[in-house]
Every structure is written in C-alpha cells, then in structure tokens.
Amino acid sequence: MLQEMVDSLQLPKLLKFNDGSLVTSAEDWQKRRKEILDILCEEEYGLRPPKPFKVTAMLNSINEIAYAGKIIEQHLILSADMGNKIFSFPVNIFVPKFVKKPMMIVYIAFRPDLPDRYLPIEEITDEGFAIAIFCYNDVAADREDHFIGGLAGLLKKKGDRTSNDTGKLMMWAWAASRVVDYLETRNDIDQKNIAVMGHSRLGKTALIAAAYDERFAFSFSNDSGCSGDAITREKEGERVEQITNSFPFWFCPKYRKYARHEDIMPFDQHFLLAAIAPRFVSGGAAVEDIWADPNKQYLSYVAADEVYKLLGKEGFVHPDRLPQVGDIFNDGTIGFHMRYGKHFHSRYDWQRYMEFMKKHRIGK
Ligand code: GTR
C-alpha cells in the first residue's frame, strides 16, 4: 500500500545518477550522495558557507553545581576564523556529572532562555544526556534584514541575492557544525554519539546539518514539514509558494521558481533524508499539525529507506499503512513517531528521541 503511494508521487529517483545510470553499490552511493548534496544547495538551501580555518572557544562563565549540583553548566563564545574575518556566537553546554562520557545533543534553539518551553534542560540531563545549545538568531537573524547581520553579513556579496546564494537555514546548519568542531576537542563527552536536533524551521535546519556533516551520528527533526522532512509533491498545508512568500530568506532565491511547479523539482525532501544515510535519523509529527502534513512527513522516511537498505542497514521498520496517533517506530535506523496534539516541541517528543538514541547508541 505505502509503496504504491510513494510510486504515485513520481518522485525523482534516489538511486539514479544525474546522467540516468543506476546506483547499485555503497561505493556508487558515495558519489550519488555528493550529487544530491549539490542539488539541494543549488536549488533549495543555497551554497554551504566555507569551513573555517579554526574554531576557538572562550569560557565566559561556569557553574559546577547547577541543577542541585547534578550538572556542570558552561557559557562559551565560539569563534570561527574565516580568514579575513572572525564569526563569533554563544553556546551553552550542560553536562551531567553522574555519567561518564554522556551522549551529546546539539540543540538549535529558538530562544536564548535556558531552559525554555521547548527545552527542558533538567529532564534531558537527568536522562544522562549532555546538551550544547545555541540560539539561531545569534547566527543570522530570522527576519528580512537584507542579510546585513551576523554570519549573513559576513558572507554578503555586493548587490541583491541571486541564484544559489546561501539561505539562512543553511547558515544555521553551518553553525551546528561549528559546535561539533569545538566538541571534538572535549574528552568528557561520547564523541561517537553526537546528535543534532531542532523543532520546525530548526528541525529543517537539523536535517541539513546532518546531511552535510557526517560527524552527526543522529539527527532529530521535530515537526519540520515543508522543506524539511515532508515530501513536497501533493503536500497538504504549507507548500513552496507559501514558505517562499513568508520566508524567502530561509532559502536560495532559485527555490521560489518551484512555487506551484513542484512537479518539476529535480529533488524532493527524501533527498535530504537519504543524504543522512547510513546514519540514524528520526522524525516527530503531530496529528493536528496539518501545516506540516504528517502523512507526507512519514512518506518521506518511507521513500528514503531504499538507500539505507542498499547500504546494508535496517532502515525504516514500520507497518504497511499510514501513521496513527501513538505510533512509535524506533526499531530501525530510521525512526518516526506521531503524537496527539499540535505543532510543538513537547516533552513527549524529547522522550522519544532520547529513547531512540539510548536504544541505538554506537559502541555501547
Ligand atoms: C511556520 C512555517 C513552517 C514552520 C514554522 C516554525 O510559520 O510556515 O514551515 O517552520 O513556522 O518554524 O515554527
């Protein structure tokens, strides 16, 4: 049933090179993955900013007895050396003291508050996870500022944005990789189990971060929907037209041309998920989040599964039907859950992602 649904969407093929030849081995996939990452830069998110020469950290303050003495809380400023310029942004790290080398979640946050309504820090660290948090607005403002501030200002070229110029989702995703540059220097966390996570626009960002940076062993995208984990073809709710009208600055200018012409896109969102293979990816949906379209989110994971299978992974383990409230599919390399309620990053979602990571911890 599901396969027929996926087939009827006539999605661009994951396992076919741009020249039409077939992708039949893991080796082929390495090349195909590069093509896919290039297509997504070129057509949707814009070019990836260059890797900095060096990332350094400055510790602003530390509290060794945070949350009843259970947690070490550190406030840092990371600085990325971009050659002729330096880009700096704050990162806050919470490490539980009662576990040796905890798994680490890089969380891309909406707000600077610690904790906030989407981010129950104490519950997360009580589960034995360390968490590194940065606020996306500290990287590039989430509004039409004509790309003058933050990383956007630093990358800005003369004149109007055109073609494949970098959008802000890609900038936020780039910053998540800078956090990993820094985390790699620490020996108090589990380097093999670093995840990236975000909700909604930042769920889209988390997927981009993982697709382009193989150091993320896990990625968690909560309610990310349009231009994130949901297939765009025949999607309910938000589509390319609405998203590029409201948030043109999230994308490269070229993406807009697919408004009402989704059928000619040389990609769809299963490309983004497949670029994460063979690593772990898990998505959350909410039954009332029609704007994101839970069914099209789910079908995207179903469609990405063939790449995991080609790479010898278990992929997506799920029944042959659309998702229902209360479903939790976490046996395979791809996970998915659908909860009751609306668009929100809830405690329930956090529990599912942490459960998934504990279950699949690498090297346990
Ligand atoms: C909406 C946008 C969605 C989603 C959401 C959010 O306005 O249309 O794509 O990203 O914002 O980030 O909360």
Short mmCIF file of C-alpha atoms and ligand atoms in Angstrom, two decimals:
data_model
loop_
_atom_site.label_atom_id
_atom_site.label_comp_id
_atom_site.label_asym_id
_atom_site.label_seq_id
_atom_site.Cartn_x
_atom_site.Cartn_y
_atom_site.Cartn_z
CA MET A 1 0.00 0.00 0.00
CA LEU A 2 2.66 2.52 1.03
CA GLN A 3 4.92 1.68 -1.87
CA GLU A 4 2.07 2.42 -4.29
CA MET A 5 1.51 5.74 -2.55
CA VAL A 6 5.18 6.63 -2.88
CA ASP A 7 5.23 5.48 -6.52
CA SER A 8 2.19 7.58 -7.37
CA LEU A 9 4.05 10.73 -6.24
CA GLN A 10 6.55 10.20 -9.07
CA LEU A 11 9.48 11.34 -7.01
CA PRO A 12 12.90 11.97 -8.51
CA LYS A 13 14.97 8.81 -8.09
CA LEU A 14 17.48 8.49 -5.30
CA LEU A 15 19.22 5.52 -6.86
CA LYS A 16 19.83 7.04 -10.27
CA PHE A 17 22.74 9.33 -11.08
CA ASN A 18 22.06 12.66 -12.80
CA ASP A 19 23.14 11.04 -16.09
CA GLY A 20 20.47 8.35 -15.69
CA SER A 21 22.77 5.44 -14.79
CA LEU A 22 21.87 3.27 -11.82
CA VAL A 23 23.28 3.45 -8.31
CA THR A 24 23.87 -0.17 -7.33
CA SER A 25 26.55 -0.25 -4.62
CA ALA A 26 27.65 1.52 -1.47
CA GLU A 27 30.52 2.95 -3.46
CA ASP A 28 28.14 4.36 -6.08
CA TRP A 29 26.09 5.86 -3.28
CA GLN A 30 29.05 7.92 -2.04
CA LYS A 31 29.11 9.62 -5.45
CA ARG A 32 25.34 9.90 -5.69
CA ARG A 33 25.23 11.47 -2.22
CA LYS A 34 27.55 14.23 -3.45
CA GLU A 35 25.25 14.88 -6.41
CA ILE A 36 22.28 15.08 -4.04
CA LEU A 37 24.02 17.49 -1.67
CA ASP A 38 24.92 19.68 -4.65
CA ILE A 39 21.35 19.67 -5.96
CA LEU A 40 19.97 20.71 -2.56
CA CYS A 41 22.49 23.59 -2.32
CA GLU A 42 21.90 24.67 -5.87
CA GLU A 43 18.09 24.52 -5.89
CA GLU A 44 16.86 24.90 -2.33
CA TYR A 45 19.10 25.94 0.54
CA GLY A 46 21.95 27.77 -1.20
CA LEU A 47 25.68 27.17 -1.09
CA ARG A 48 27.23 25.93 2.10
CA PRO A 49 29.49 28.55 3.71
CA PRO A 50 33.17 27.52 3.76
CA LYS A 51 34.67 25.62 6.64
CA PRO A 52 36.53 27.96 8.99
CA PHE A 53 40.30 27.62 9.36
CA LYS A 54 39.91 27.19 13.07
CA VAL A 55 37.27 27.32 15.82
CA THR A 56 38.27 28.51 19.27
CA ALA A 57 36.23 28.73 22.47
CA MET A 58 36.25 31.25 25.25
CA LEU A 59 34.66 30.29 28.56
CA ASN A 60 32.58 33.18 29.86
CA SER A 61 31.24 31.52 32.99
CA ILE A 62 30.85 28.14 34.62
CA ASN A 63 28.54 26.79 37.31
CA GLU A 64 29.76 23.47 38.65
CA ILE A 65 26.75 22.95 40.89
CA ALA A 66 23.87 23.71 38.52
CA TYR A 67 20.53 21.94 38.97
CA ALA A 68 21.05 20.74 42.54
CA GLY A 69 24.72 20.01 41.89
CA LYS A 70 23.94 17.39 39.22
CA ILE A 71 25.13 19.40 36.22
CA ILE A 72 28.11 21.45 35.06
CA GLU A 73 26.81 24.48 33.15
CA GLN A 74 29.18 26.39 30.87
CA HIS A 75 28.62 29.56 28.87
CA LEU A 76 31.04 29.86 25.97
CA ILE A 77 31.67 32.03 22.97
CA LEU A 78 32.80 30.13 19.88
CA SER A 79 34.83 31.99 17.27
CA ALA A 80 35.25 30.71 13.75
CA ASP A 81 38.26 32.04 11.89
CA MET A 82 37.04 32.72 8.34
CA GLY A 83 40.31 34.09 7.00
CA ASN A 84 39.89 37.82 6.88
CA LYS A 85 37.01 37.84 9.40
CA ILE A 86 36.03 36.15 12.62
CA PHE A 87 32.47 35.00 13.31
CA SER A 88 31.50 34.52 16.98
CA PHE A 89 28.36 33.21 18.67
CA PRO A 90 27.38 31.98 22.17
CA VAL A 91 26.99 28.30 23.02
CA ASN A 92 25.77 26.94 26.35
CA ILE A 93 26.71 23.47 27.48
CA PHE A 94 25.17 21.31 30.20
CA VAL A 95 26.97 18.11 31.18
CA PRO A 96 25.61 15.68 33.79
CA LYS A 97 28.21 14.79 36.41
CA PHE A 98 26.81 11.38 37.26
CA VAL A 99 27.56 9.67 33.90
CA LYS A 100 30.92 9.02 32.28
CA LYS A 101 31.15 10.41 28.73
CA PRO A 102 27.49 11.15 28.13
CA MET A 103 25.94 11.18 24.67
CA MET A 104 25.64 14.73 23.36
CA ILE A 105 22.74 16.55 21.72
CA VAL A 106 23.46 19.75 19.80
CA TYR A 107 20.20 21.66 20.09
CA ILE A 108 19.38 24.54 17.76
CA ALA A 109 17.15 26.72 19.90
CA PHE A 110 14.51 29.29 19.05
CA ARG A 111 15.06 31.33 22.16
CA PRO A 112 18.04 32.40 24.24
CA ASP A 113 16.31 31.40 27.53
CA LEU A 114 17.69 28.39 29.37
CA PRO A 115 15.55 26.36 29.76
CA ASP A 116 12.58 27.36 27.63
CA ARG A 117 9.21 25.79 26.89
CA TYR A 118 10.71 23.59 24.14
CA LEU A 119 13.87 22.81 26.05
CA PRO A 120 13.50 21.01 29.42
CA ILE A 121 17.19 21.05 30.33
CA GLU A 122 16.88 19.30 33.67
CA GLU A 123 14.77 16.46 32.25
CA ILE A 124 17.28 15.97 29.43
CA THR A 125 20.36 15.90 31.63
CA ASP A 126 18.56 13.71 34.19
CA GLU A 127 18.27 11.12 31.41
CA GLY A 128 22.08 11.18 31.24
CA PHE A 129 22.49 13.33 28.11
CA ALA A 130 24.80 16.29 27.69
CA ILE A 131 23.43 19.15 25.64
CA ALA A 132 25.05 22.01 23.71
CA ILE A 133 22.64 24.80 22.83
CA PHE A 134 22.87 27.77 20.54
CA CYS A 135 20.16 30.23 19.58
CA TYR A 136 19.69 30.51 15.83
CA ASN A 137 19.13 34.28 15.95
CA ASP A 138 22.67 34.66 17.27
CA VAL A 139 23.93 33.20 13.99
CA ALA A 140 21.71 35.04 11.49
CA ALA A 141 18.50 36.92 12.27
CA ASP A 142 15.27 35.11 11.38
CA ARG A 143 13.78 38.07 9.54
CA GLU A 144 14.23 40.05 6.35
CA ASP A 145 17.27 42.07 7.41
CA HIS A 146 18.75 42.06 3.90
CA PHE A 147 21.48 39.79 5.18
CA ILE A 148 23.32 42.55 6.96
CA GLY A 149 23.91 41.00 10.39
CA GLY A 150 25.73 38.02 11.89
CA LEU A 151 27.04 35.29 9.62
CA ALA A 152 24.81 36.59 6.81
CA GLY A 153 26.57 39.96 6.94
CA LEU A 154 29.95 38.32 6.93
CA LEU A 155 29.13 36.25 3.83
CA LYS A 156 27.31 39.03 1.99
CA LYS A 157 28.32 39.85 -1.56
CA LYS A 158 27.54 43.12 -3.34
CA GLY A 159 24.07 43.55 -4.84
CA ASP A 160 20.87 41.57 -4.48
CA ARG A 161 20.84 37.90 -3.59
CA THR A 162 20.58 35.70 -6.65
CA SER A 163 20.51 32.10 -7.79
CA ASN A 164 22.21 29.78 -5.29
CA ASP A 165 23.15 32.38 -2.66
CA THR A 166 23.09 30.90 0.84
CA GLY A 167 19.80 30.99 2.72
CA LYS A 168 19.51 31.22 6.47
CA LEU A 169 18.54 27.58 7.12
CA MET A 170 21.92 26.63 5.66
CA MET A 171 23.66 29.25 7.80
CA TRP A 172 22.09 27.93 11.00
CA ALA A 173 23.04 24.38 9.95
CA TRP A 174 26.63 25.51 9.33
CA ALA A 175 26.77 26.86 12.88
CA ALA A 176 25.74 23.45 14.29
CA SER A 177 28.87 22.05 12.61
CA ARG A 178 31.00 24.69 14.32
CA VAL A 179 29.68 23.42 17.64
CA VAL A 180 30.94 19.96 16.67
CA ASP A 181 34.35 21.45 15.72
CA TYR A 182 34.55 22.58 19.31
CA LEU A 183 33.03 19.41 20.86
CA GLU A 184 35.71 17.34 19.14
CA THR A 185 38.25 18.96 21.46
CA ARG A 186 36.49 17.69 24.60
CA ASN A 187 37.18 14.34 26.19
CA ASP A 188 34.30 14.42 28.67
CA ILE A 189 31.63 13.50 26.13
CA ASP A 190 30.88 10.49 23.90
CA GLN A 191 32.34 11.59 20.55
CA LYS A 192 30.71 8.69 18.68
CA ASN A 193 27.21 9.69 19.72
CA ILE A 194 26.65 13.31 18.82
CA ALA A 195 23.14 14.24 17.68
CA VAL A 196 21.65 17.37 16.18
CA MET A 197 18.08 18.35 16.99
CA GLY A 198 15.62 21.12 16.27
CA HIS A 199 11.92 21.88 16.01
CA SER A 200 10.02 23.15 12.97
CA ARG A 201 12.23 25.55 10.97
CA LEU A 202 15.02 24.35 13.20
CA GLY A 203 14.01 20.74 12.51
CA LYS A 204 14.63 21.53 8.83
CA THR A 205 17.96 23.01 9.94
CA ALA A 206 18.87 19.88 11.96
CA LEU A 207 18.35 17.71 8.87
CA ILE A 208 20.50 19.99 6.74
CA ALA A 209 23.20 19.95 9.41
CA ALA A 210 23.25 16.14 9.49
CA ALA A 211 23.05 15.76 5.71
CA TYR A 212 26.18 17.87 5.19
CA ASP A 213 28.17 16.81 8.25
CA GLU A 214 28.85 13.13 8.82
CA ARG A 215 30.07 13.73 12.35
CA PHE A 216 26.44 13.80 13.46
CA ALA A 217 25.63 10.17 14.22
CA PHE A 218 21.97 11.00 14.94
CA SER A 219 19.56 13.66 13.73
CA PHE A 220 16.16 14.53 15.14
CA SER A 221 13.72 16.67 13.28
CA ASN A 222 10.58 17.64 15.17
CA ASP A 223 7.51 18.72 13.16
CA SER A 224 9.75 20.04 10.39
CA GLY A 225 7.29 19.64 7.49
CA CYS A 226 7.61 21.76 4.35
CA SER A 227 11.18 21.95 3.00
CA GLY A 228 12.23 19.76 5.93
CA ASP A 229 11.12 16.14 6.27
CA ALA A 230 7.86 16.25 4.28
CA ILE A 231 7.55 15.30 0.63
CA THR A 232 6.55 18.44 -1.25
CA ARG A 233 4.72 16.82 -4.16
CA GLU A 234 0.96 16.71 -3.39
CA LYS A 235 1.60 18.05 0.11
CA GLU A 236 -1.22 19.40 2.31
CA GLY A 237 -0.80 22.66 4.21
CA GLU A 238 2.35 24.64 3.53
CA ARG A 239 3.96 24.37 0.10
CA VAL A 240 6.82 26.05 -1.75
CA GLU A 241 4.63 29.01 -2.63
CA GLN A 242 3.66 29.84 0.96
CA ILE A 243 7.03 29.17 2.50
CA THR A 244 8.97 31.24 -0.04
CA ASN A 245 6.46 34.08 0.27
CA SER A 246 6.70 34.21 4.05
CA PHE A 247 10.36 33.29 4.46
CA PRO A 248 12.28 33.96 1.22
CA PHE A 249 15.44 34.50 3.26
CA TRP A 250 15.45 30.88 4.51
CA PHE A 251 16.34 29.62 1.03
CA CYS A 252 18.39 30.42 -2.04
CA PRO A 253 16.44 32.70 -4.42
CA LYS A 254 16.17 29.90 -7.01
CA TYR A 255 13.87 27.79 -4.82
CA ARG A 256 10.99 30.17 -5.42
CA LYS A 257 10.69 29.16 -9.05
CA TYR A 258 9.19 25.84 -7.90
CA ALA A 259 6.17 27.53 -6.31
CA ARG A 260 3.17 25.78 -7.94
CA HIS A 261 5.66 23.81 -10.03
CA GLU A 262 6.73 21.22 -7.52
CA ASP A 263 6.39 18.51 -10.16
CA ILE A 264 9.47 19.80 -12.00
CA MET A 265 11.74 19.94 -8.97
CA PRO A 266 14.78 17.73 -9.65
CA PHE A 267 14.59 16.64 -5.99
CA ASP A 268 12.15 16.24 -3.14
CA GLN A 269 12.67 16.09 0.61
CA HIS A 270 13.52 12.36 0.64
CA PHE A 271 16.83 13.53 -0.89
CA LEU A 272 17.62 15.39 2.31
CA LEU A 273 16.83 12.35 4.50
CA ALA A 274 18.73 9.94 2.26
CA ALA A 275 21.84 12.14 2.39
CA ILE A 276 21.98 11.28 6.11
CA ALA A 277 22.20 7.51 5.41
CA PRO A 278 23.58 5.26 6.80
CA ARG A 279 23.42 7.32 9.99
CA PHE A 280 20.41 7.50 12.31
CA VAL A 281 17.53 9.86 11.64
CA SER A 282 14.25 10.11 13.49
CA GLY A 283 11.31 12.40 12.90
CA GLY A 284 8.40 13.51 15.01
CA ALA A 285 4.96 14.52 13.78
CA ALA A 286 1.80 15.76 15.50
CA VAL A 287 -1.59 14.60 14.25
CA GLU A 288 -3.08 18.11 14.24
CA ASP A 289 -0.06 19.70 12.55
CA ILE A 290 -1.71 19.77 9.14
CA TRP A 291 0.50 22.67 8.02
CA ALA A 292 3.48 20.27 8.26
CA ASP A 293 1.43 17.28 6.90
CA PRO A 294 2.26 14.18 8.99
CA ASN A 295 1.46 11.75 6.17
CA LYS A 296 3.86 13.42 3.77
CA GLN A 297 6.48 13.55 6.52
CA TYR A 298 6.10 9.82 7.01
CA LEU A 299 6.20 9.02 3.29
CA SER A 300 9.49 10.84 3.02
CA TYR A 301 11.11 8.42 5.50
CA VAL A 302 9.47 5.54 3.65
CA ALA A 303 10.99 6.81 0.38
CA ALA A 304 14.48 7.34 1.86
CA ASP A 305 14.54 3.77 3.17
CA GLU A 306 15.86 2.18 -0.06
CA VAL A 307 19.19 3.96 0.42
CA TYR A 308 19.57 2.55 3.92
CA LYS A 309 18.79 -0.91 2.55
CA LEU A 310 21.39 -0.51 -0.20
CA LEU A 311 23.93 0.37 2.49
CA GLY A 312 23.07 -2.78 4.43
CA LYS A 313 21.18 -1.02 7.23
CA GLU A 314 17.86 -1.96 8.71
CA GLY A 315 16.34 1.31 7.55
CA PHE A 316 12.74 2.10 8.40
CA VAL A 317 10.80 -0.60 10.25
CA HIS A 318 7.09 0.19 10.04
CA PRO A 319 3.74 -1.38 9.16
CA ASP A 320 2.31 -1.07 5.67
CA ARG A 321 -0.10 1.75 6.49
CA LEU A 322 -0.12 5.48 7.17
CA PRO A 323 0.78 6.63 10.69
CA GLN A 324 -1.70 6.84 13.57
CA VAL A 325 -1.65 8.76 16.83
CA GLY A 326 0.57 6.97 19.33
CA ASP A 327 2.74 5.21 16.73
CA ILE A 328 6.37 4.90 17.73
CA PHE A 329 8.61 3.19 15.18
CA ASN A 330 12.09 3.06 16.61
CA ASP A 331 13.50 -0.36 15.76
CA GLY A 332 15.42 0.60 12.63
CA THR A 333 18.00 3.16 11.55
CA ILE A 334 15.13 5.47 10.67
CA GLY A 335 12.65 6.34 13.41
CA PHE A 336 9.29 8.08 13.43
CA HIS A 337 6.60 8.90 15.95
CA MET A 338 3.25 10.63 15.76
CA ARG A 339 1.78 12.11 18.90
CA TYR A 340 -1.51 13.65 19.88
CA GLY A 341 -1.85 17.42 19.53
CA LYS A 342 -0.44 20.33 17.62
CA HIS A 343 2.79 21.91 16.39
CA PHE A 344 5.10 22.00 19.43
CA HIS A 345 8.35 20.51 20.72
CA SER A 346 6.88 18.65 23.65
CA ARG A 347 8.26 16.56 26.50
CA TYR A 348 6.73 13.56 24.74
CA ASP A 349 8.87 14.22 21.66
CA TRP A 350 12.03 14.62 23.75
CA GLN A 351 11.34 11.28 25.43
CA ARG A 352 11.01 9.55 22.06
CA TYR A 353 14.29 10.98 20.71
CA MET A 354 16.25 10.15 23.86
CA GLU A 355 14.76 6.64 23.88
CA PHE A 356 15.85 6.20 20.24
CA MET A 357 19.39 7.34 20.96
CA LYS A 358 19.74 5.09 24.01
CA LYS A 359 18.45 2.13 22.03
CA HIS A 360 20.87 2.65 19.13
CA ARG A 361 23.88 4.08 20.99
CA ILE A 362 27.01 3.38 18.95
CA GLY A 363 29.65 1.31 20.75
CA LYS A 364 27.50 0.57 23.83
C1 GTR B 1 5.84 28.41 10.09
C2 GTR B 1 6.44 27.89 8.81
C3 GTR B 1 6.77 26.43 8.98
C4 GTR B 1 7.49 26.13 10.25
C5 GTR B 1 7.06 27.03 11.40
C6 GTR B 1 8.03 27.13 12.57
O1 GTR B 1 5.37 29.69 10.01
O2 GTR B 1 5.48 28.07 7.82
O3 GTR B 1 7.49 25.98 7.86
O4 GTR B 1 8.85 26.15 10.06
O5 GTR B 1 6.86 28.34 11.03
O6 GTR B 1 9.23 27.19 12.40
O7 GTR B 1 7.51 27.18 13.68
#
